[in-house]
Amino acid sequence: MSNRLEIKLTEAHEKAVSLKSMSSDALDSFMKVMSSLKSIADTVENKEDLNFSITEGSAVCAIEAPEPIIQSVFDDMDRAIKGESRDKVFTSHLRIIQEQIKNEEFKYNFSYYKGKKKIEIHPRLIKSNRIALKRKDRLEHNYKLLIIRGFLNQIGGKEPNYHFDYGHGEKITIACSMEDAFIVNKYLYKNITSLVVCKEWKNDKKRREYTHKIILEDLLVEELKSYIESYNKESDLVSKLSITHDFIDKMFSTTNFGKEAIKFLLIAYNDINFHLSELKTLLVISKPFKEDKIIKEYREALLATYEKKKWNA
């Protein structure tokens, strides 16, 4: 069964609105709402199942899709209205819709049709404060990707890990899974390059903590290193996500290793500590290749992490 999200603009400046007769500012408002509703809908995994419509009867914009998909969007809206969403892209577009609905010059109805049941959303948006991201706790640390190279001279310990020895007492310990330890063991007493997640403390007296992701072959090291350095220098999340898109575009347009680059990033970002939007971006980028033998396994693993983080956020 298909359910529907529907936004209807009925009045502007106390005059009835129709698609055949709209003032300039009413059209501008309706276009903002339509664009934001589409952007919100595009956050779902199976967006090819979405059907969009713009119809007469005032000015109506609607999205229709199977119940689980629309329910997922509605649940995300519910979290955002409660101030519990950490998804910057989703909340920014819902905020645009809220601003138009709260504008006293216009009269909007925003509804969720769940089978025969109608749930009105606009009263909540009108009563709610400005939609905002859930406040982050004041963390004493952050997480980022790093590429590090060293001489692998030891594997083991009470917990699975391996060590790079740089001499003069300088060592790095990298945590890994038991399965990874077997793979890493093949490189014992060799110089290797590892892609890791780094837990970096704000108190610089505390040592960084490293978690293994994958050993990199020389072929893509420089390209990935350049990408990660650019990514880590940027603080704005939206700009960071643009860097990821640009990197993958570049790998497809200038090299023959586009799919390999996607694979490495699917592995790299498969970590509960990264932002939901970072995970979602890789899922969107990799979707055209979801059945590809190079990518399928890693994409499914990242999708599982994304769903786990989404529902526990």
GROMACS .gro file of C-alpha atoms in nm:
model
  313
    1MET     CA    1   0.000   0.000   0.000
    2SER     CA    2   0.124   0.350  -0.087
    3ASN     CA    3   0.110   0.632   0.164
    4ARG     CA    4   0.147   1.002   0.098
    5LEU     CA    5   0.302   1.321   0.229
    6GLU     CA    6   0.115   1.627   0.103
    7ILE     CA    7   0.170   2.002   0.136
    8LYS     CA    8  -0.111   2.231   0.023
    9LEU     CA    9  -0.095   2.609  -0.012
   10THR     CA   10  -0.456   2.730   0.018
   11GLU     CA   11  -0.426   3.104   0.079
   12ALA     CA   12  -0.179   3.388   0.023
   13HIS     CA   13  -0.250   3.735   0.167
   14GLU     CA   14  -0.599   3.611   0.258
   15LYS     CA   15  -0.679   3.524  -0.103
   16ALA     CA   16  -0.742   3.175  -0.240
   17VAL     CA   17  -0.453   3.020  -0.429
   18SER     CA   18  -0.454   2.792  -0.730
   19LEU     CA   19  -0.186   2.674  -0.968
   20LYS     CA   20  -0.350   2.887  -1.236
   21SER     CA   21  -0.346   3.201  -1.027
   22MET     CA   22  -0.055   3.271  -0.791
   23SER     CA   23   0.118   3.592  -0.690
   24SER     CA   24   0.495   3.620  -0.724
   25ASP     CA   25   0.567   3.576  -0.353
   26ALA     CA   26   0.316   3.291  -0.322
   27LEU     CA   27   0.490   3.110  -0.607
   28ASP     CA   28   0.828   3.176  -0.447
   29SER     CA   29   0.706   3.032  -0.117
   30PHE     CA   30   0.550   2.726  -0.282
   31MET     CA   31   0.868   2.661  -0.483
   32LYS     CA   32   1.078   2.670  -0.165
   33VAL     CA   33   0.845   2.424   0.003
   34MET     CA   34   0.839   2.190  -0.298
   35SER     CA   35   1.217   2.194  -0.334
   36SER     CA   36   1.273   2.125   0.035
   37LEU     CA   37   1.014   1.847   0.043
   38LYS     CA   38   1.189   1.680  -0.250
   39SER     CA   39   1.529   1.715  -0.080
   40ILE     CA   40   1.388   1.558   0.236
   41ALA     CA   41   1.239   1.270   0.037
   42ASP     CA   42   1.568   1.217  -0.144
   43THR     CA   43   1.731   1.120   0.186
   44VAL     CA   44   1.559   0.780   0.180
   45GLU     CA   45   1.744   0.473   0.060
   46ASN     CA   46   1.496   0.359  -0.208
   47LYS     CA   47   1.409   0.693  -0.362
   48GLU     CA   48   1.335   0.531  -0.698
   49ASP     CA   49   1.009   0.413  -0.534
   50LEU     CA   50   0.897   0.772  -0.473
   51ASN     CA   51   0.634   0.934  -0.695
   52PHE     CA   52   0.606   1.314  -0.694
   53SER     CA   53   0.302   1.512  -0.804
   54ILE     CA   54   0.194   1.875  -0.830
   55THR     CA   55  -0.182   1.915  -0.864
   56GLU     CA   56  -0.460   2.168  -0.865
   57GLY     CA   57  -0.694   2.201  -0.569
   58SER     CA   58  -0.524   2.508  -0.426
   59ALA     CA   59  -0.156   2.434  -0.495
   60VAL     CA   60  -0.064   2.083  -0.388
   61CYS     CA   61   0.272   1.908  -0.380
   62ALA     CA   62   0.269   1.541  -0.281
   63ILE     CA   63   0.501   1.244  -0.249
   64GLU     CA   64   0.364   0.891  -0.268
   65ALA     CA   65   0.556   0.572  -0.187
   66PRO     CA   66   0.520   0.234  -0.014
   67GLU     CA   67   0.434   0.266   0.354
   68PRO     CA   68   0.780   0.183   0.502
   69ILE     CA   69   0.947   0.457   0.295
   70ILE     CA   70   0.703   0.736   0.381
   71GLN     CA   71   0.694   0.620   0.742
   72SER     CA   72   1.073   0.651   0.756
   73VAL     CA   73   1.055   1.011   0.631
   74PHE     CA   74   0.777   1.090   0.880
   75ASP     CA   75   0.978   0.939   1.166
   76ASP     CA   76   1.278   1.152   1.068
   77MET     CA   77   1.053   1.459   1.070
   78ASP     CA   78   0.923   1.365   1.412
   79ARG     CA   79   1.278   1.345   1.550
   80ALA     CA   80   1.371   1.677   1.388
   81ILE     CA   81   1.063   1.856   1.531
   82LYS     CA   82   1.156   1.720   1.875
   83GLY     CA   83   1.509   1.855   1.829
   84GLU     CA   84   1.656   1.504   1.829
   85SER     CA   85   1.794   1.489   1.475
   86ARG     CA   86   2.167   1.506   1.400
   87ASP     CA   87   2.111   1.515   1.023
   88LYS     CA   88   2.211   1.866   0.913
   89VAL     CA   89   2.079   1.832   0.557
   90PHE     CA   90   1.739   1.697   0.665
   91THR     CA   91   1.685   1.956   0.939
   92SER     CA   92   1.787   2.248   0.718
   93HIS     CA   93   1.522   2.160   0.457
   94LEU     CA   94   1.253   2.094   0.719
   95ARG     CA   95   1.339   2.433   0.868
   96ILE     CA   96   1.269   2.599   0.530
   97ILE     CA   97   0.927   2.431   0.519
   98GLN     CA   98   0.861   2.538   0.878
   99GLU     CA   99   0.951   2.900   0.799
  100GLN     CA  100   0.698   2.911   0.514
  101ILE     CA  101   0.425   2.740   0.719
  102LYS     CA  102   0.479   2.983   1.008
  103ASN     CA  103   0.464   3.284   0.775
  104GLU     CA  104   0.130   3.449   0.851
  105GLU     CA  105   0.096   3.571   0.492
  106PHE     CA  106   0.039   3.213   0.377
  107LYS     CA  107  -0.186   2.927   0.483
  108TYR     CA  108  -0.042   2.579   0.442
  109ASN     CA  109  -0.168   2.234   0.528
  110PHE     CA  110   0.100   1.966   0.567
  111SER     CA  111  -0.037   1.614   0.610
  112TYR     CA  112   0.073   1.250   0.625
  113TYR     CA  113  -0.183   1.011   0.478
  114LYS     CA  114  -0.121   0.672   0.635
  115GLY     CA  115  -0.373   0.446   0.471
  116LYS     CA  116  -0.711   0.591   0.567
  117LYS     CA  117  -0.560   0.786   0.856
  118LYS     CA  118  -0.464   1.153   0.818
  119ILE     CA  119  -0.195   1.297   1.045
  120GLU     CA  120  -0.157   1.675   1.033
  121ILE     CA  121   0.202   1.794   1.059
  122HIS     CA  122   0.164   2.170   1.014
  123PRO     CA  123   0.020   2.241   1.362
  124ARG     CA  124   0.332   2.093   1.521
  125LEU     CA  125   0.561   2.294   1.295
  126ILE     CA  126   0.373   2.614   1.381
  127LYS     CA  127   0.391   2.551   1.757
  128SER     CA  128   0.751   2.427   1.755
  129ASN     CA  129   1.053   2.643   1.801
  130ARG     CA  130   1.288   2.683   1.504
  131ILE     CA  131   1.396   2.338   1.384
  132ALA     CA  132   1.753   2.282   1.498
  133LEU     CA  133   2.006   2.002   1.517
  134LYS     CA  134   2.035   1.808   1.838
  135ARG     CA  135   2.303   1.967   2.046
  136LYS     CA  136   2.622   1.772   2.052
  137ASP     CA  137   2.756   1.681   2.390
  138ARG     CA  138   3.078   1.858   2.466
  139LEU     CA  139   3.299   1.577   2.356
  140GLU     CA  140   3.656   1.561   2.466
  141HIS     CA  141   3.755   1.398   2.139
  142ASN     CA  142   3.671   1.369   1.769
  143TYR     CA  143   3.720   1.109   1.500
  144LYS     CA  144   3.888   1.144   1.164
  145LEU     CA  145   4.045   0.932   0.893
  146LEU     CA  146   4.421   0.914   0.858
  147ILE     CA  147   4.668   0.735   0.637
  148ILE     CA  148   4.981   0.625   0.821
  149ARG     CA  149   5.284   0.429   0.708
  150GLY     CA  150   5.526   0.229   0.916
  151PHE     CA  151   5.729  -0.085   0.971
  152LEU     CA  152   5.505  -0.364   1.095
  153ASN     CA  153   5.706  -0.542   1.361
  154GLN     CA  154   5.453  -0.689   1.599
  155ILE     CA  155   5.099  -0.829   1.607
  156GLY     CA  156   4.923  -0.934   1.923
  157GLY     CA  157   4.846  -0.820   2.275
  158LYS     CA  158   4.553  -0.892   2.502
  159GLU     CA  159   4.328  -0.727   2.246
  160PRO     CA  160   4.396  -0.770   1.870
  161ASN     CA  161   4.630  -0.495   1.749
  162TYR     CA  162   4.950  -0.435   1.556
  163HIS     CA  163   5.243  -0.200   1.592
  164PHE     CA  164   5.447   0.035   1.380
  165ASP     CA  165   5.800   0.087   1.514
  166TYR     CA  166   5.972   0.409   1.406
  167GLY     CA  167   6.279   0.359   1.624
  168HIS     CA  168   6.407   0.559   1.921
  169GLY     CA  169   6.113   0.435   2.127
  170GLU     CA  170   5.850   0.586   1.894
  171LYS     CA  171   5.572   0.338   1.830
  172ILE     CA  172   5.208   0.340   1.720
  173THR     CA  173   4.957   0.076   1.826
  174ILE     CA  174   4.662   0.018   1.595
  175ALA     CA  175   4.358  -0.172   1.722
  176CYS     CA  176   4.199  -0.421   1.484
  177SER     CA  177   3.957  -0.710   1.474
  178MET     CA  178   4.074  -1.070   1.498
  179GLU     CA  179   3.987  -1.117   1.129
  180ASP     CA  180   4.195  -0.812   1.036
  181ALA     CA  181   4.486  -0.941   1.245
  182PHE     CA  182   4.509  -1.252   1.024
  183ILE     CA  183   4.521  -1.033   0.712
  184VAL     CA  184   4.773  -0.789   0.860
  185ASN     CA  185   4.996  -1.079   0.970
  186LYS     CA  186   5.084  -1.143   0.603
  187TYR     CA  187   5.273  -0.812   0.605
  188LEU     CA  188   5.484  -0.879   0.917
  189TYR     CA  189   5.831  -0.720   0.899
  190LYS     CA  190   5.735  -0.505   0.601
  191ASN     CA  191   5.662  -0.137   0.550
  192ILE     CA  192   5.288  -0.093   0.495
  193THR     CA  193   5.038   0.190   0.457
  194SER     CA  194   4.721   0.171   0.668
  195LEU     CA  195   4.395   0.361   0.647
  196VAL     CA  196   4.279   0.413   1.006
  197VAL     CA  197   4.021   0.594   1.216
  198CYS     CA  198   4.195   0.825   1.460
  199LYS     CA  199   4.038   0.920   1.793
  200GLU     CA  200   4.194   1.255   1.871
  201TRP     CA  201   4.162   1.409   2.217
  202LYS     CA  202   4.120   1.781   2.276
  203ASN     CA  203   4.362   1.740   2.561
  204ASP     CA  204   4.679   1.704   2.356
  205LYS     CA  205   4.852   1.530   2.644
  206LYS     CA  206   4.641   1.223   2.575
  207ARG     CA  207   4.769   0.989   2.308
  208ARG     CA  208   4.575   0.939   1.990
  209GLU     CA  209   4.397   0.607   1.948
  210TYR     CA  210   4.397   0.430   1.612
  211THR     CA  211   4.160   0.169   1.469
  212HIS     CA  212   4.248  -0.026   1.157
  213LYS     CA  213   4.033  -0.004   0.845
  214ILE     CA  214   4.232  -0.143   0.554
  215ILE     CA  215   4.587  -0.179   0.422
  216LEU     CA  216   4.633   0.034   0.111
  217GLU     CA  217   4.823  -0.063  -0.199
  218ASP     CA  218   5.052   0.208  -0.338
  219LEU     CA  219   4.826   0.265  -0.640
  220LEU     CA  220   4.571   0.490  -0.466
  221VAL     CA  221   4.764   0.611  -0.162
  222GLU     CA  222   4.849   0.959  -0.290
  223GLU     CA  223   4.497   1.027  -0.421
  224LEU     CA  224   4.336   0.912  -0.095
  225LYS     CA  225   4.588   1.102   0.115
  226SER     CA  226   4.516   1.424  -0.074
  227TYR     CA  227   4.141   1.372  -0.028
  228ILE     CA  228   4.170   1.299   0.344
  229GLU     CA  229   4.396   1.598   0.408
  230SER     CA  230   4.149   1.831   0.234
  231TYR     CA  231   3.857   1.671   0.417
  232ASN     CA  232   4.018   1.704   0.760
  233LYS     CA  233   4.106   2.071   0.706
  234GLU     CA  234   3.739   2.160   0.642
  235SER     CA  235   3.514   2.218   0.944
  236ASP     CA  236   3.177   2.273   0.772
  237LEU     CA  237   2.996   1.942   0.723
  238VAL     CA  238   2.823   2.034   0.396
  239SER     CA  239   3.156   2.145   0.249
  240LYS     CA  240   3.317   1.822   0.365
  241LEU     CA  241   3.050   1.618   0.189
  242SER     CA  242   3.110   1.819  -0.129
  243ILE     CA  243   3.478   1.725  -0.107
  244THR     CA  244   3.377   1.358  -0.103
  245HIS     CA  245   3.154   1.400  -0.410
  246ASP     CA  246   3.429   1.588  -0.595
  247PHE     CA  247   3.688   1.324  -0.507
  248ILE     CA  248   3.477   1.038  -0.644
  249ASP     CA  249   3.393   1.239  -0.958
  250LYS     CA  250   3.764   1.300  -1.011
  251MET     CA  251   3.852   0.933  -0.964
  252PHE     CA  252   3.602   0.832  -1.232
  253SER     CA  253   3.694   1.110  -1.475
  254THR     CA  254   4.075   1.095  -1.448
  255THR     CA  255   4.153   0.737  -1.346
  256ASN     CA  256   4.025   0.383  -1.394
  257PHE     CA  257   3.986   0.331  -1.020
  258GLY     CA  258   3.655   0.501  -0.943
  259LYS     CA  259   3.491   0.190  -0.803
  260GLU     CA  260   3.800   0.101  -0.600
  261ALA     CA  261   3.794   0.451  -0.449
  262ILE     CA  262   3.429   0.405  -0.352
  263LYS     CA  263   3.514   0.069  -0.195
  264PHE     CA  264   3.789   0.219   0.020
  265LEU     CA  265   3.560   0.498   0.144
  266LEU     CA  266   3.276   0.252   0.217
  267ILE     CA  267   3.520   0.063   0.437
  268ALA     CA  268   3.668   0.380   0.588
  269TYR     CA  269   3.337   0.538   0.692
  270ASN     CA  270   3.185   0.216   0.822
  271ASP     CA  271   3.216   0.337   1.179
  272ILE     CA  272   2.944   0.432   1.424
  273ASN     CA  273   3.143   0.738   1.532
  274PHE     CA  274   3.106   0.922   1.201
  275HIS     CA  275   2.818   1.161   1.128
  276LEU     CA  276   2.500   1.018   0.976
  277SER     CA  277   2.536   1.248   0.676
  278GLU     CA  278   2.887   1.118   0.610
  279LEU     CA  279   2.755   0.762   0.597
  280LYS     CA  280   2.452   0.863   0.392
  281THR     CA  281   2.668   1.044   0.136
  282LEU     CA  282   2.865   0.726   0.064
  283LEU     CA  283   2.542   0.526   0.038
  284VAL     CA  284   2.404   0.773  -0.217
  285ILE     CA  285   2.728   0.781  -0.418
  286SER     CA  286   2.758   0.403  -0.424
  287LYS     CA  287   2.394   0.326  -0.497
  288PRO     CA  288   2.437   0.296  -0.878
  289PHE     CA  289   2.693   0.022  -0.809
  290LYS     CA  290   2.510  -0.159  -0.528
  291GLU     CA  291   2.513  -0.490  -0.719
  292ASP     CA  292   2.874  -0.452  -0.836
  293LYS     CA  293   3.096  -0.733  -0.709
  294ILE     CA  294   3.365  -0.486  -0.593
  295ILE     CA  295   3.122  -0.273  -0.393
  296LYS     CA  296   2.818  -0.480  -0.288
  297GLU     CA  297   2.957  -0.639   0.030
  298TYR     CA  298   3.101  -0.315   0.167
  299ARG     CA  299   2.794  -0.108   0.083
  300GLU     CA  300   2.565  -0.352   0.262
  301ALA     CA  301   2.791  -0.338   0.568
  302LEU     CA  302   2.785   0.043   0.570
  303LEU     CA  303   2.407   0.045   0.524
  304ALA     CA  304   2.372  -0.177   0.834
  305THR     CA  305   2.586   0.066   1.035
  306TYR     CA  306   2.386   0.361   0.903
  307GLU     CA  307   2.053   0.206   1.006
  308LYS     CA  308   2.190   0.118   1.351
  309LYS     CA  309   2.319   0.470   1.408
  310LYS     CA  310   2.004   0.629   1.267
  311TRP     CA  311   1.774   0.454   1.511
  312ASN     CA  312   2.005   0.497   1.810
  313ALA     CA  313   2.075   0.866   1.747
   0.00000   0.00000   0.00000
